[in-house]
Amino acid sequence: MRKHQLIANNILQDIEQGKYNECLPSVRKLMDTFGVSQVTITQALQHLVRMNRIYAKPNVGYFIIPKKGEYSSFNGIYDFSTASTSWTDFPLDSYSQCLETAIQNGKAELFTYGATTGNEELKSLFQKLLAEDQIFSKKEQIMITSGTQQALHILALIMLTKKESILIEQPTYHQIINLIERLHLDYITCYRDFDKIDLKELEEMIKIKRPNYVYLMPRLHNPLGTTMDEQEKCMLLDYAKKYHFYIIEDDYLGDFEGSNSYKTLYEMDTNQCVIYLKSFSKIMFPGQRLGITVLPEDMIETFRSFKEVIDIHTNSLSQVIMQTFMESGLYAHHKDKIVFRHQQKANTLREVLRTYFSDYQFNDNHQMHTVIKLPKQINMNKLHEELAKRQVLVDDYKKNYIAGYKHNHKFLKLNTTSIPEHKIGEGIHLIQEAIETSKLL
């Protein structure tokens, strides 16, 4: 990224955080702040003008273009159900400019079949992006997929043809359950509590059943929101080496982790037994259908050959737009903005829960998937009816369990990405009312 793009991103972040009200400081002050030349500051400001975030008044200065306020976006629905970015937070104008640029610059690519493993320029950008999170790999280990769901589908087909088995936690991500049930995969389950997985039970299950793959969400688990500690991850890697299986590490919420000290299983792995998955659906948007899979070297060709028969290659237009979006510096700024806004909402949610749910247990992770543990006397069917009456949307956790599994958890999973911050308190109060009405007599 060029110097003027980095400075533009910093100025944008200051605008988002309310550091400037109506106008920016003078060019001279910005030169002093960032320690760069007038040419560089002027380039940064022109970049922001092209993004439609500021405008210039000749001989006066640069003024901020106000954005439509959050208050006008509330539609009467208290939506705690999704972790995906709201369209109101997405820079559609800037993305449209990247679309236009991508079409102009990538005409030849759009009218031919691309590489099965992904656009080489975008793979280079992804390689650098992963390295920022200590995910170091060779470029040939990186596969660009049509979302992480396609990566899971390909891995499921490999298991199916080789008559291999997979171990999953209960509860877990509902789409891996859908794959298992619809493709009739051989599977094993292991119970996961609200706080952690029982590693002794896990090892015993692995020792007896010998799965070929273990699917995990070590960071910000879906649906429980928990994150594994260092000791748990070390033991899992020891099991993988000892019992010869691959770990599928689904790190789809990695961008929202607040701790820079967190290490992925992939980073800690010294035996090439981790398959790392990264999603862009929460920072960008699900319809873009882009994901990254980082493979052990001995799986590259098998994975590539299955992907080739599924879709030949990932959508060329989506890849070229993403390349342009990243090269312009917009992705880095947008990611920081989304994470910052989400942290603000998560903090608001935490404070509200302390007010209305002081007698309840909830995971205080300050991030995604805040889970409220409910008392056993709650009638869950009645609760969902009461929430619907109050226009409150939440996920039904039953889809996170495989058919026939006897679960004993009762909980609500809350996310704040699609609800205006000023409506979180009202929504939580309505949830409290619904819970009290749903207690069995």
Short mmCIF file of C-alpha atoms in Angstrom, two decimals:
data_model
loop_
_atom_site.label_atom_id
_atom_site.label_comp_id
_atom_site.label_asym_id
_atom_site.label_seq_id
_atom_site.Cartn_x
_atom_site.Cartn_y
_atom_site.Cartn_z
CA MET A 1 0.00 0.00 0.00
CA ARG A 2 1.33 3.45 -0.90
CA LYS A 3 2.13 6.06 1.74
CA HIS A 4 -0.68 8.42 0.74
CA GLN A 5 -3.20 5.51 1.00
CA LEU A 6 -2.03 4.72 4.52
CA ILE A 7 -2.45 8.36 5.51
CA ALA A 8 -5.90 8.46 3.88
CA ASN A 9 -6.88 5.41 5.95
CA ASN A 10 -5.69 7.10 9.14
CA ILE A 11 -7.66 10.25 8.35
CA LEU A 12 -10.76 8.16 7.58
CA GLN A 13 -10.45 6.36 10.90
CA ASP A 14 -10.20 9.71 12.70
CA ILE A 15 -13.35 10.85 10.87
CA GLU A 16 -15.21 7.67 11.86
CA GLN A 17 -14.17 8.07 15.49
CA GLY A 18 -15.45 11.66 15.56
CA LYS A 19 -12.06 13.36 15.88
CA TYR A 20 -13.06 15.92 13.25
CA ASN A 21 -16.49 17.54 13.12
CA GLU A 22 -17.13 19.40 9.87
CA CYS A 23 -13.72 20.08 8.35
CA LEU A 24 -10.23 18.61 8.34
CA PRO A 25 -7.14 20.39 9.68
CA SER A 26 -5.16 22.46 7.21
CA VAL A 27 -2.73 20.79 4.82
CA ARG A 28 0.16 22.27 6.84
CA LYS A 29 -1.15 20.74 10.09
CA LEU A 30 -1.67 17.36 8.42
CA MET A 31 1.90 17.53 7.07
CA ASP A 32 3.15 18.09 10.64
CA THR A 33 0.91 15.36 12.07
CA PHE A 34 2.07 12.68 9.64
CA GLY A 35 5.57 13.99 8.98
CA VAL A 36 5.25 13.89 5.20
CA SER A 37 5.45 16.27 2.26
CA GLN A 38 2.68 18.48 0.89
CA VAL A 39 2.53 16.29 -2.23
CA THR A 40 1.78 13.17 -0.15
CA ILE A 41 -0.92 14.92 1.92
CA THR A 42 -2.52 16.31 -1.24
CA GLN A 43 -2.56 12.82 -2.78
CA ALA A 44 -4.20 11.44 0.39
CA LEU A 45 -6.85 14.16 0.37
CA GLN A 46 -7.59 13.63 -3.33
CA HIS A 47 -7.96 9.91 -2.58
CA LEU A 48 -10.63 10.77 0.02
CA VAL A 49 -12.33 13.11 -2.45
CA ARG A 50 -12.56 10.26 -4.99
CA MET A 51 -14.03 8.06 -2.26
CA ASN A 52 -16.73 10.71 -1.75
CA ARG A 53 -15.83 11.17 1.94
CA ILE A 54 -14.63 14.79 1.77
CA TYR A 55 -14.94 17.74 -0.62
CA ALA A 56 -12.75 20.78 -1.23
CA LYS A 57 -13.71 24.45 -0.94
CA PRO A 58 -11.18 26.46 -2.94
CA ASN A 59 -9.02 28.66 -0.70
CA VAL A 60 -10.91 27.43 2.38
CA GLY A 61 -10.12 23.76 3.07
CA TYR A 62 -11.45 20.21 3.02
CA PHE A 63 -14.86 19.41 4.50
CA ILE A 64 -16.37 16.11 5.61
CA ILE A 65 -19.36 14.78 3.68
CA PRO A 66 -21.89 13.72 6.35
CA LYS A 67 -23.18 10.17 6.13
CA LYS A 68 -26.77 9.14 6.68
CA GLY A 69 -27.22 8.60 10.40
CA GLU A 70 -27.73 5.26 12.05
CA TYR A 71 -31.01 6.36 13.58
CA SER A 72 -32.71 6.48 10.18
CA SER A 73 -31.83 2.82 9.43
CA PHE A 74 -33.97 1.18 12.14
CA ASN A 75 -36.87 -0.76 10.62
CA GLY A 76 -38.65 -1.83 13.80
CA ILE A 77 -36.91 -5.23 13.96
CA TYR A 78 -34.51 -5.89 16.84
CA ASP A 79 -32.13 -8.15 14.92
CA PHE A 80 -29.70 -10.05 17.15
CA SER A 81 -29.57 -13.03 14.77
CA THR A 82 -26.66 -12.41 12.41
CA ALA A 83 -22.93 -11.73 12.57
CA SER A 84 -22.78 -10.45 8.98
CA THR A 85 -21.99 -6.82 8.23
CA SER A 86 -25.03 -4.60 7.76
CA TRP A 87 -25.31 -3.11 4.27
CA THR A 88 -25.54 0.32 5.91
CA ASP A 89 -21.94 -0.10 7.13
CA PHE A 90 -20.56 -1.11 3.75
CA PRO A 91 -18.88 1.49 1.48
CA LEU A 92 -21.05 0.81 -1.56
CA ASP A 93 -19.89 3.91 -3.45
CA SER A 94 -16.25 2.96 -3.06
CA TYR A 95 -16.97 -0.67 -3.96
CA SER A 96 -18.78 0.52 -7.10
CA GLN A 97 -15.67 2.48 -8.10
CA CYS A 98 -13.59 -0.67 -7.61
CA LEU A 99 -16.08 -2.59 -9.76
CA GLU A 100 -15.71 -0.07 -12.56
CA THR A 101 -11.90 -0.13 -12.28
CA ALA A 102 -11.86 -3.93 -12.16
CA ILE A 103 -13.93 -4.20 -15.33
CA GLN A 104 -11.73 -1.68 -17.15
CA ASN A 105 -8.46 -3.30 -16.05
CA GLY A 106 -9.50 -6.94 -16.12
CA LYS A 107 -11.49 -7.33 -19.32
CA ALA A 108 -9.33 -10.18 -20.61
CA GLU A 109 -9.63 -12.17 -17.38
CA LEU A 110 -13.41 -11.82 -17.25
CA PHE A 111 -13.85 -13.46 -20.66
CA THR A 112 -11.62 -16.49 -20.03
CA TYR A 113 -11.46 -19.29 -17.48
CA GLY A 114 -9.20 -18.47 -14.57
CA ALA A 115 -6.85 -20.66 -12.54
CA THR A 116 -8.61 -23.24 -10.38
CA THR A 117 -6.51 -22.25 -7.37
CA GLY A 118 -7.26 -18.52 -7.77
CA ASN A 119 -6.05 -15.25 -9.31
CA GLU A 120 -2.25 -15.12 -8.80
CA GLU A 121 -2.19 -11.37 -8.01
CA LEU A 122 -4.94 -11.78 -5.42
CA LYS A 123 -3.19 -14.82 -3.94
CA SER A 124 -0.09 -12.66 -3.43
CA LEU A 125 -2.19 -10.06 -1.61
CA PHE A 126 -3.83 -12.78 0.49
CA GLN A 127 -0.42 -14.25 1.30
CA LYS A 128 0.66 -10.86 2.72
CA LEU A 129 -2.67 -10.46 4.55
CA LEU A 130 -2.28 -13.87 6.18
CA ALA A 131 1.33 -13.13 7.12
CA GLU A 132 0.12 -10.10 9.11
CA ASP A 133 -1.69 -12.63 11.33
CA GLN A 134 1.37 -14.92 11.49
CA ILE A 135 -0.14 -17.34 8.95
CA PHE A 136 2.95 -18.03 6.84
CA SER A 137 2.58 -20.27 3.81
CA LYS A 138 3.81 -20.86 0.31
CA LYS A 139 1.62 -19.34 -2.37
CA GLU A 140 0.79 -22.78 -3.80
CA GLN A 141 -0.73 -23.77 -0.43
CA ILE A 142 -3.34 -21.01 -0.77
CA MET A 143 -6.61 -21.80 -2.54
CA ILE A 144 -9.17 -19.08 -3.24
CA THR A 145 -12.60 -20.65 -2.83
CA SER A 146 -16.19 -19.51 -3.30
CA GLY A 147 -16.49 -18.83 0.42
CA THR A 148 -15.34 -21.16 3.20
CA GLN A 149 -18.50 -23.18 2.61
CA GLN A 150 -17.07 -24.40 -0.70
CA ALA A 151 -13.86 -25.41 1.08
CA LEU A 152 -15.89 -27.48 3.55
CA HIS A 153 -17.84 -29.00 0.65
CA ILE A 154 -14.64 -30.02 -1.13
CA LEU A 155 -13.20 -31.54 2.04
CA ALA A 156 -16.48 -33.41 2.59
CA LEU A 157 -16.32 -34.85 -0.95
CA ILE A 158 -12.73 -35.98 -0.34
CA MET A 159 -13.88 -37.74 2.84
CA LEU A 160 -16.80 -39.32 1.00
CA THR A 161 -14.73 -40.76 -1.85
CA LYS A 162 -12.00 -42.03 0.48
CA LYS A 163 -14.52 -43.38 3.03
CA GLU A 164 -12.99 -41.19 5.74
CA SER A 165 -14.62 -39.87 8.91
CA ILE A 166 -14.83 -36.53 10.70
CA LEU A 167 -15.23 -35.55 14.36
CA ILE A 168 -17.34 -32.49 15.20
CA GLU A 169 -18.18 -30.76 18.45
CA GLN A 170 -21.73 -30.46 19.71
CA PRO A 171 -22.91 -27.79 19.28
CA THR A 172 -21.09 -26.53 16.18
CA TYR A 173 -21.49 -24.54 12.95
CA HIS A 174 -24.78 -25.52 11.33
CA GLN A 175 -23.43 -25.71 7.76
CA ILE A 176 -20.89 -28.44 8.59
CA ILE A 177 -23.84 -30.34 10.08
CA ASN A 178 -25.81 -29.85 6.85
CA LEU A 179 -22.90 -31.26 4.83
CA ILE A 180 -22.59 -34.31 7.07
CA GLU A 181 -26.32 -35.06 7.03
CA ARG A 182 -26.92 -34.45 3.32
CA LEU A 183 -23.81 -36.27 2.07
CA HIS A 184 -24.20 -39.05 4.68
CA LEU A 185 -20.63 -38.67 5.92
CA ASP A 186 -19.24 -40.95 8.59
CA TYR A 187 -19.03 -38.74 11.69
CA ILE A 188 -18.30 -38.74 15.42
CA THR A 189 -19.45 -36.19 17.97
CA CYS A 190 -17.82 -34.78 21.07
CA TYR A 191 -19.65 -32.71 23.68
CA ARG A 192 -18.60 -29.08 24.16
CA ASP A 193 -19.59 -27.23 27.31
CA PHE A 194 -20.24 -23.50 27.55
CA ASP A 195 -16.66 -22.84 28.64
CA LYS A 196 -14.49 -25.49 27.01
CA ILE A 197 -14.23 -28.86 25.34
CA ASP A 198 -13.49 -31.92 27.50
CA LEU A 199 -10.05 -32.85 26.16
CA LYS A 200 -9.94 -36.21 27.96
CA GLU A 201 -13.25 -37.22 26.41
CA LEU A 202 -12.03 -35.92 23.06
CA GLU A 203 -8.84 -38.00 23.19
CA GLU A 204 -10.74 -41.09 24.24
CA MET A 205 -13.16 -40.64 21.33
CA ILE A 206 -10.29 -40.13 18.89
CA LYS A 207 -8.41 -43.13 20.24
CA ILE A 208 -11.43 -45.42 19.77
CA LYS A 209 -12.95 -44.07 16.55
CA ARG A 210 -9.81 -42.79 14.77
CA PRO A 211 -11.33 -39.95 12.69
CA ASN A 212 -9.36 -38.65 9.72
CA TYR A 213 -10.45 -35.05 10.32
CA VAL A 214 -11.45 -32.97 13.35
CA TYR A 215 -13.45 -29.80 12.63
CA LEU A 216 -12.94 -26.96 15.14
CA MET A 217 -13.66 -23.27 15.64
CA PRO A 218 -10.96 -22.48 18.23
CA ARG A 219 -11.53 -18.71 18.11
CA LEU A 220 -14.99 -17.22 18.81
CA HIS A 221 -16.75 -20.54 18.49
CA ASN A 222 -20.11 -20.67 16.71
CA PRO A 223 -22.52 -20.74 18.50
CA LEU A 224 -20.92 -20.53 21.97
CA GLY A 225 -18.57 -17.57 21.40
CA THR A 226 -15.71 -19.12 23.40
CA THR A 227 -12.01 -19.10 22.48
CA MET A 228 -9.56 -21.91 23.22
CA ASP A 229 -6.56 -21.19 25.41
CA GLU A 230 -2.95 -22.03 24.56
CA GLN A 231 -2.89 -25.26 26.56
CA GLU A 232 -5.98 -26.64 24.80
CA LYS A 233 -4.51 -25.85 21.38
CA CYS A 234 -1.18 -27.48 22.24
CA MET A 235 -2.94 -30.65 23.36
CA LEU A 236 -5.03 -30.77 20.19
CA LEU A 237 -1.92 -30.52 18.04
CA ASP A 238 -0.31 -33.28 20.09
CA TYR A 239 -3.39 -35.47 19.45
CA ALA A 240 -3.23 -34.72 15.71
CA LYS A 241 0.40 -35.87 15.58
CA LYS A 242 -0.19 -38.90 17.80
CA TYR A 243 -3.36 -40.17 16.12
CA HIS A 244 -2.65 -38.99 12.56
CA PHE A 245 -5.59 -36.74 11.66
CA TYR A 246 -6.04 -33.32 10.07
CA ILE A 247 -7.51 -30.41 12.03
CA ILE A 248 -9.86 -28.18 10.02
CA GLU A 249 -9.40 -24.79 11.70
CA ASP A 250 -12.35 -22.57 10.77
CA ASP A 251 -11.18 -19.08 11.74
CA TYR A 252 -14.08 -17.19 10.17
CA LEU A 253 -14.20 -14.53 12.90
CA GLY A 254 -10.45 -14.10 13.29
CA ASP A 255 -10.60 -10.42 12.29
CA PHE A 256 -12.73 -9.64 15.35
CA GLU A 257 -10.35 -11.05 17.95
CA GLY A 258 -9.20 -8.26 20.22
CA SER A 259 -5.96 -9.89 21.40
CA ASN A 260 -2.81 -9.57 19.28
CA SER A 261 -1.24 -12.37 21.31
CA TYR A 262 -3.68 -15.01 20.03
CA LYS A 263 -2.03 -17.81 18.05
CA THR A 264 -3.92 -19.90 15.54
CA LEU A 265 -3.52 -23.66 15.44
CA TYR A 266 -1.97 -23.18 12.00
CA GLU A 267 0.71 -20.89 13.42
CA MET A 268 1.48 -23.37 16.22
CA ASP A 269 1.48 -26.43 13.95
CA THR A 270 4.91 -27.91 13.11
CA ASN A 271 3.67 -31.09 11.41
CA GLN A 272 1.49 -29.81 8.53
CA CYS A 273 -1.68 -31.24 10.05
CA VAL A 274 -3.83 -28.06 10.05
CA ILE A 275 -6.15 -26.94 7.23
CA TYR A 276 -6.78 -23.22 7.81
CA LEU A 277 -9.98 -21.51 6.62
CA LYS A 278 -10.50 -17.73 6.48
CA SER A 279 -13.77 -16.04 5.57
CA PHE A 280 -14.49 -12.54 4.24
CA SER A 281 -18.27 -12.72 4.66
CA LYS A 282 -18.30 -10.84 7.97
CA ILE A 283 -15.94 -8.02 6.97
CA MET A 284 -17.10 -7.73 3.37
CA PHE A 285 -20.46 -9.37 2.58
CA PRO A 286 -21.63 -12.99 2.07
CA GLY A 287 -22.68 -12.48 -1.57
CA GLN A 288 -19.10 -11.79 -2.61
CA ARG A 289 -18.35 -15.53 -2.12
CA LEU A 290 -14.63 -15.41 -1.41
CA GLY A 291 -12.67 -17.43 1.10
CA ILE A 292 -9.11 -18.61 1.71
CA THR A 293 -8.01 -22.18 2.36
CA VAL A 294 -4.41 -22.85 3.39
CA LEU A 295 -3.56 -26.52 2.89
CA PRO A 296 -0.85 -28.91 4.04
CA GLU A 297 1.37 -29.57 1.05
CA ASP A 298 0.28 -33.20 0.70
CA MET A 299 -3.35 -32.12 0.18
CA ILE A 300 -2.83 -29.44 -2.48
CA GLU A 301 -3.35 -31.55 -5.59
CA THR A 302 -6.29 -33.55 -4.21
CA PHE A 303 -8.09 -30.38 -3.14
CA ARG A 304 -7.35 -28.64 -6.46
CA SER A 305 -8.67 -31.55 -8.53
CA PHE A 306 -11.97 -31.67 -6.61
CA LYS A 307 -12.40 -27.89 -6.86
CA GLU A 308 -11.84 -28.06 -10.61
CA VAL A 309 -14.79 -30.40 -11.15
CA ILE A 310 -17.05 -28.37 -8.84
CA ASP A 311 -16.73 -24.90 -10.42
CA ILE A 312 -13.53 -24.78 -12.55
CA HIS A 313 -12.56 -21.55 -10.79
CA THR A 314 -13.88 -19.01 -8.29
CA ASN A 315 -15.82 -16.08 -9.80
CA SER A 316 -13.29 -13.92 -11.70
CA LEU A 317 -15.16 -10.65 -11.19
CA SER A 318 -15.32 -11.10 -7.40
CA GLN A 319 -11.58 -11.80 -7.35
CA VAL A 320 -10.61 -8.81 -9.50
CA ILE A 321 -12.83 -6.45 -7.47
CA MET A 322 -11.31 -7.73 -4.23
CA GLN A 323 -7.83 -7.23 -5.66
CA THR A 324 -8.68 -3.61 -6.56
CA PHE A 325 -10.35 -3.05 -3.17
CA MET A 326 -7.23 -4.25 -1.35
CA GLU A 327 -4.71 -2.46 -3.56
CA SER A 328 -6.53 0.86 -3.08
CA GLY A 329 -6.23 0.58 0.70
CA LEU A 330 -10.01 0.45 1.09
CA TYR A 331 -10.06 -3.06 2.53
CA ALA A 332 -7.68 -2.25 5.39
CA HIS A 333 -9.66 0.87 6.28
CA HIS A 334 -13.04 -0.87 5.96
CA LYS A 335 -11.92 -3.78 8.14
CA ASP A 336 -10.69 -1.43 10.87
CA LYS A 337 -13.94 0.53 10.70
CA ILE A 338 -16.15 -2.57 10.94
CA VAL A 339 -14.15 -4.03 13.84
CA PHE A 340 -14.17 -0.68 15.67
CA ARG A 341 -17.92 -0.24 15.26
CA HIS A 342 -18.58 -3.78 16.35
CA GLN A 343 -16.45 -3.36 19.47
CA GLN A 344 -18.48 -0.27 20.37
CA LYS A 345 -21.72 -2.26 20.03
CA ALA A 346 -20.30 -5.24 21.91
CA ASN A 347 -19.34 -2.94 24.80
CA THR A 348 -22.85 -1.48 24.83
CA LEU A 349 -24.34 -4.99 24.85
CA ARG A 350 -22.11 -6.02 27.74
CA GLU A 351 -23.19 -3.05 29.86
CA VAL A 352 -26.88 -3.61 29.08
CA LEU A 353 -26.61 -7.32 29.97
CA ARG A 354 -25.11 -6.40 33.32
CA THR A 355 -28.19 -4.28 33.94
CA TYR A 356 -30.92 -6.68 32.82
CA PHE A 357 -29.24 -10.09 33.27
CA SER A 358 -27.12 -9.69 36.41
CA ASP A 359 -28.47 -13.01 37.74
CA TYR A 360 -27.67 -14.91 34.53
CA GLN A 361 -24.47 -16.46 33.23
CA PHE A 362 -23.23 -15.10 29.91
CA ASN A 363 -19.89 -15.31 28.12
CA ASP A 364 -18.23 -11.92 28.46
CA ASN A 365 -15.95 -12.14 25.41
CA HIS A 366 -16.51 -8.55 24.16
CA GLN A 367 -16.70 -9.91 20.62
CA MET A 368 -19.09 -12.11 18.63
CA HIS A 369 -21.73 -14.61 19.74
CA THR A 370 -22.62 -13.43 23.22
CA VAL A 371 -24.43 -16.37 24.80
CA ILE A 372 -26.91 -16.08 27.69
CA LYS A 373 -27.31 -19.35 29.59
CA LEU A 374 -30.99 -19.88 30.36
CA PRO A 375 -32.57 -21.70 33.31
CA LYS A 376 -33.93 -25.19 32.71
CA GLN A 377 -37.52 -24.15 33.36
CA ILE A 378 -37.60 -22.02 30.21
CA ASN A 379 -39.97 -23.30 27.53
CA MET A 380 -37.90 -22.61 24.40
CA ASN A 381 -40.82 -22.87 21.96
CA LYS A 382 -42.77 -20.38 24.06
CA LEU A 383 -39.72 -18.11 24.28
CA HIS A 384 -39.32 -17.93 20.49
CA GLU A 385 -43.04 -17.14 20.17
CA GLU A 386 -42.74 -14.32 22.71
CA LEU A 387 -39.64 -12.93 20.98
CA ALA A 388 -41.44 -12.95 17.62
CA LYS A 389 -44.35 -11.02 19.15
CA ARG A 390 -41.86 -8.36 20.23
CA GLN A 391 -40.16 -8.18 16.79
CA VAL A 392 -36.92 -9.62 18.21
CA LEU A 393 -34.85 -11.90 15.96
CA VAL A 394 -32.45 -14.47 17.43
CA ASP A 395 -30.92 -17.67 16.06
CA ASP A 396 -32.46 -21.00 17.02
CA TYR A 397 -29.61 -23.02 18.52
CA LYS A 398 -31.25 -26.35 17.59
CA LYS A 399 -29.73 -26.10 14.10
CA ASN A 400 -26.28 -26.23 15.73
CA TYR A 401 -26.89 -29.83 16.83
CA ILE A 402 -26.88 -32.83 14.52
CA ALA A 403 -30.17 -34.76 14.23
CA GLY A 404 -30.76 -37.11 17.15
CA TYR A 405 -28.14 -35.58 19.43
CA LYS A 406 -29.44 -35.24 22.99
CA HIS A 407 -28.40 -31.78 24.09
CA ASN A 408 -29.04 -30.22 27.47
CA HIS A 409 -28.06 -26.60 26.81
CA LYS A 410 -30.65 -23.85 26.82
CA PHE A 411 -29.26 -20.53 25.66
CA LEU A 412 -29.71 -17.45 23.50
CA LYS A 413 -26.97 -16.34 21.09
CA LEU A 414 -26.84 -12.57 20.47
CA ASN A 415 -24.99 -10.58 17.79
CA THR A 416 -25.15 -6.83 17.32
CA THR A 417 -23.87 -6.20 13.78
CA SER A 418 -27.35 -5.65 12.33
CA ILE A 419 -28.98 -3.65 15.12
CA PRO A 420 -28.40 0.10 15.66
CA GLU A 421 -26.40 0.72 18.81
CA HIS A 422 -29.06 2.96 20.34
CA LYS A 423 -31.63 0.12 20.05
CA ILE A 424 -29.59 -2.54 21.85
CA GLY A 425 -30.90 -1.59 25.30
CA GLU A 426 -34.54 -1.68 24.16
CA GLY A 427 -33.99 -5.03 22.47
CA ILE A 428 -32.38 -6.62 25.53
CA HIS A 429 -35.22 -5.35 27.74
CA LEU A 430 -37.71 -7.01 25.37
CA ILE A 431 -35.70 -10.25 25.54
CA GLN A 432 -35.83 -10.11 29.34
CA GLU A 433 -39.63 -9.71 29.21
CA ALA A 434 -39.95 -12.66 26.82
CA ILE A 435 -37.81 -14.88 29.05
CA GLU A 436 -39.83 -14.08 32.17
CA THR A 437 -43.06 -14.85 30.27
CA SER A 438 -41.63 -18.18 29.06
CA LYS A 439 -40.71 -19.70 32.42
CA LEU A 440 -42.58 -22.92 33.14
CA LEU A 441 -44.88 -22.76 36.12
#
